[in-house]
Short mmCIF file of C-alpha atoms in Angstrom, two decimals:
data_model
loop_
_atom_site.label_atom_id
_atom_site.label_comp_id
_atom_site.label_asym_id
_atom_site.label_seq_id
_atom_site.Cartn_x
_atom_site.Cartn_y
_atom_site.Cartn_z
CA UNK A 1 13.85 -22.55 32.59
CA UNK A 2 15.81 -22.05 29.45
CA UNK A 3 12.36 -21.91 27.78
CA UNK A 4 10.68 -19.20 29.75
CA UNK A 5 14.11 -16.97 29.24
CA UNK A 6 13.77 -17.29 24.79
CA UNK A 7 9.76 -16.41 25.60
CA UNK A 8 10.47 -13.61 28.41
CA UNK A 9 13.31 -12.11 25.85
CA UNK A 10 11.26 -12.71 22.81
CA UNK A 11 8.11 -10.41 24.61
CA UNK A 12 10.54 -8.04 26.13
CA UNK A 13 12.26 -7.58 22.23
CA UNK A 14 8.31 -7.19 20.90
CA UNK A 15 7.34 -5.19 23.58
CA UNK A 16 10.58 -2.53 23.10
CA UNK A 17 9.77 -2.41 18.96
CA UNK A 18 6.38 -1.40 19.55
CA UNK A 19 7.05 2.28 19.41
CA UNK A 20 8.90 2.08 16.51
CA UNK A 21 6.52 0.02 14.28
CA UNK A 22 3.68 2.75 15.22
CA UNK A 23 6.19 5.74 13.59
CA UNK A 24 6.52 3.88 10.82
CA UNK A 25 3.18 3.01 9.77
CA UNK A 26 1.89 4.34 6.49
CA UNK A 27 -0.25 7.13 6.90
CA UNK A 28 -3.81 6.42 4.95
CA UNK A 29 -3.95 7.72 1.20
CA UNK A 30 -6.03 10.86 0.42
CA UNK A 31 -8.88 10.10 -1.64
CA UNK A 32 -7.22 11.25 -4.91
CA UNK A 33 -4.05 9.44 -4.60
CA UNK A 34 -6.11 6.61 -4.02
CA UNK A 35 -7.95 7.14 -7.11
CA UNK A 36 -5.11 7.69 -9.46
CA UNK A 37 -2.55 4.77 -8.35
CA UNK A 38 -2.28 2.54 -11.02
CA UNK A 39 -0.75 2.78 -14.42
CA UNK A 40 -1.36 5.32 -17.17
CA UNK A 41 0.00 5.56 -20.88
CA UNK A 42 0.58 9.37 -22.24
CA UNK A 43 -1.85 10.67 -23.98
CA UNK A 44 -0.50 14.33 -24.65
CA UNK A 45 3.28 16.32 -23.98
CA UNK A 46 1.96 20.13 -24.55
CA UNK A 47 -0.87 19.34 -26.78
CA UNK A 48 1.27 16.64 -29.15
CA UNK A 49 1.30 13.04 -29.95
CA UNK A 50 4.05 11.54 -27.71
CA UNK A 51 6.45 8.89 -29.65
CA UNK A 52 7.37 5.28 -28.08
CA UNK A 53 3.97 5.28 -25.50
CA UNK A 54 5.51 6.45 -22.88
CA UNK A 55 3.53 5.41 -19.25
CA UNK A 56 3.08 6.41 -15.61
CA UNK A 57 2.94 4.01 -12.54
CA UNK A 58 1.52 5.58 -9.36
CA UNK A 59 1.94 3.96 -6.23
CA UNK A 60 1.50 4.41 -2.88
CA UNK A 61 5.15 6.30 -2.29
CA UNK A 62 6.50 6.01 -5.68
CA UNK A 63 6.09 6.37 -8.99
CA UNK A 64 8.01 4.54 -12.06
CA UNK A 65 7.85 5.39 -15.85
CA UNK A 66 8.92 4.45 -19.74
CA UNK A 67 9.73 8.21 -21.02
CA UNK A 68 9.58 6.92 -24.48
CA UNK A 69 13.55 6.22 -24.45
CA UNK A 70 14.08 5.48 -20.33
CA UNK A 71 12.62 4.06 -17.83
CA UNK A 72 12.22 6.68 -14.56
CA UNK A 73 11.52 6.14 -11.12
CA UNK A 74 11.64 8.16 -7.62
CA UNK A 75 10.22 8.71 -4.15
CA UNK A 76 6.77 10.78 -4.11
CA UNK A 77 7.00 13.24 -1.73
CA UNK A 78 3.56 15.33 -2.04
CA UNK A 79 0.84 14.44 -3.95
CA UNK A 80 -2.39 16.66 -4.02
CA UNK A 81 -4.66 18.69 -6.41
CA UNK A 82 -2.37 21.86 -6.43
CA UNK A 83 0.92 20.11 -6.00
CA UNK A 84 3.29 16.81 -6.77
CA UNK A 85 6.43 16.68 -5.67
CA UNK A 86 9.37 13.27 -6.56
CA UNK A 87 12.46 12.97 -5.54
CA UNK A 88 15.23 10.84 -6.10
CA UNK A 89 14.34 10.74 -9.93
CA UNK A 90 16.47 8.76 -11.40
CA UNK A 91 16.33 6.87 -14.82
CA UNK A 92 18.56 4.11 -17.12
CA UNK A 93 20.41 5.56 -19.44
CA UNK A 94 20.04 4.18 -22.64
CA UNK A 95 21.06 7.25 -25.18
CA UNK A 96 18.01 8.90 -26.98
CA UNK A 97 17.67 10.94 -29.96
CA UNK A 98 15.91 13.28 -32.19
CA UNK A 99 11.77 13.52 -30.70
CA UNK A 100 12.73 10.76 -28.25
CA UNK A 101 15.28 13.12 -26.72
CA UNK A 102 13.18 15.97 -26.86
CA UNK A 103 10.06 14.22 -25.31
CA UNK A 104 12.26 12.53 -22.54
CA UNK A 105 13.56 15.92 -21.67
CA UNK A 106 10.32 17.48 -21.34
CA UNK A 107 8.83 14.98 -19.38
CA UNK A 108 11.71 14.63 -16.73
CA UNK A 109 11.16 18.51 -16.22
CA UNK A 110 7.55 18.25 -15.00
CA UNK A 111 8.65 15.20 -12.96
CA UNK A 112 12.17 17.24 -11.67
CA UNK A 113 9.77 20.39 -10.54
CA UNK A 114 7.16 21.18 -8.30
CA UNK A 115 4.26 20.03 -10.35
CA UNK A 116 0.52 20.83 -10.11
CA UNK A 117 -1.94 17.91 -10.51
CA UNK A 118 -5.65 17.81 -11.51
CA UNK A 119 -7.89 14.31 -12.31
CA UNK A 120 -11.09 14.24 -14.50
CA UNK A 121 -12.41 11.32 -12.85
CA UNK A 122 -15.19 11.75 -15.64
CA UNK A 123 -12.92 11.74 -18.42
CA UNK A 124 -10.18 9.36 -17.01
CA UNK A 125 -7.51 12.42 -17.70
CA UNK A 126 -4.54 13.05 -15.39
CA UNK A 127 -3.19 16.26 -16.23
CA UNK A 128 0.69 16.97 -14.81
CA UNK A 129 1.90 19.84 -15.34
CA UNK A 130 5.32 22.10 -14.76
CA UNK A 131 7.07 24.87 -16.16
CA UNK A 132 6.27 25.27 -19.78
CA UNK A 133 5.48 21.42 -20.12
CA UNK A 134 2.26 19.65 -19.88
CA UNK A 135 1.30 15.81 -19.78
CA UNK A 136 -1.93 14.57 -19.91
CA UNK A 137 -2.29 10.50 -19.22
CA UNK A 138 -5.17 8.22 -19.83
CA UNK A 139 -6.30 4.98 -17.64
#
């Protein structure tokens, strides 16, 4: 009898968690999202050679980073042609200077904004841009 009660409260537990596994199941990625996850090194900051090889890691809700001093990470919150939004950006703090400095501040700005996005899928070029500050990664 003692049996039947574990199984009967095991199936009555399942049975009540149902609803909440279904509202938190990941919705499907959109095509580009799919197509851009992965990691990509820097190619460009506004037209210029970026110091230290900075890189991008695109998951499916987050992103991670080496700025060239730091290492970045955060939540993605929108990601689509015409827009790419993180937050929770946060990075470690290891003290940069000179270029380094400058480089790290320019790309935490594009990733601190409301961003527009475009992929040559031809060219293997993710261009991310905000403000007065552009990045374009390579595959």
């Amino acid at each position: 009898m003692k049996k039947y009660s574990v199984l009967f409260f095991v199936s009555l537990l399942s049975f009540l968690m149902l609803p909440f596994a279904q509202a938190n199941a990941a919705e499907p990625l959109s095509d580009l999202h799919a197509d851009i996850m992965g990691e990509w090194k820097l190619d460009t900051i506004n037209g210029n050679e970026p110091v230290n090889e900075p890189t991008l890691e695109i998951g499916s809700d987050r992103i991670s980073g080496y700025t060239g001093c730091n290492t970045v990470f955060g939540n993605l919150l929108a990601l689509s042609e015409d827009n790419l939004q993180i937050n929770q950006l946060a990075s470690t703090m290891m003290m940069c200077h000179g270029a380094e400095y400058d480089q790290e501040q320019r790309v935490i700005d594009v990733f601190t904004h409301t961003s527009t996005l475009s992929f040559d899928s031809a060219m293997g070029l993710l261009t991310i841009g905000s403000n007065n500050n552009t990045l374009v990664f390579k595959k």
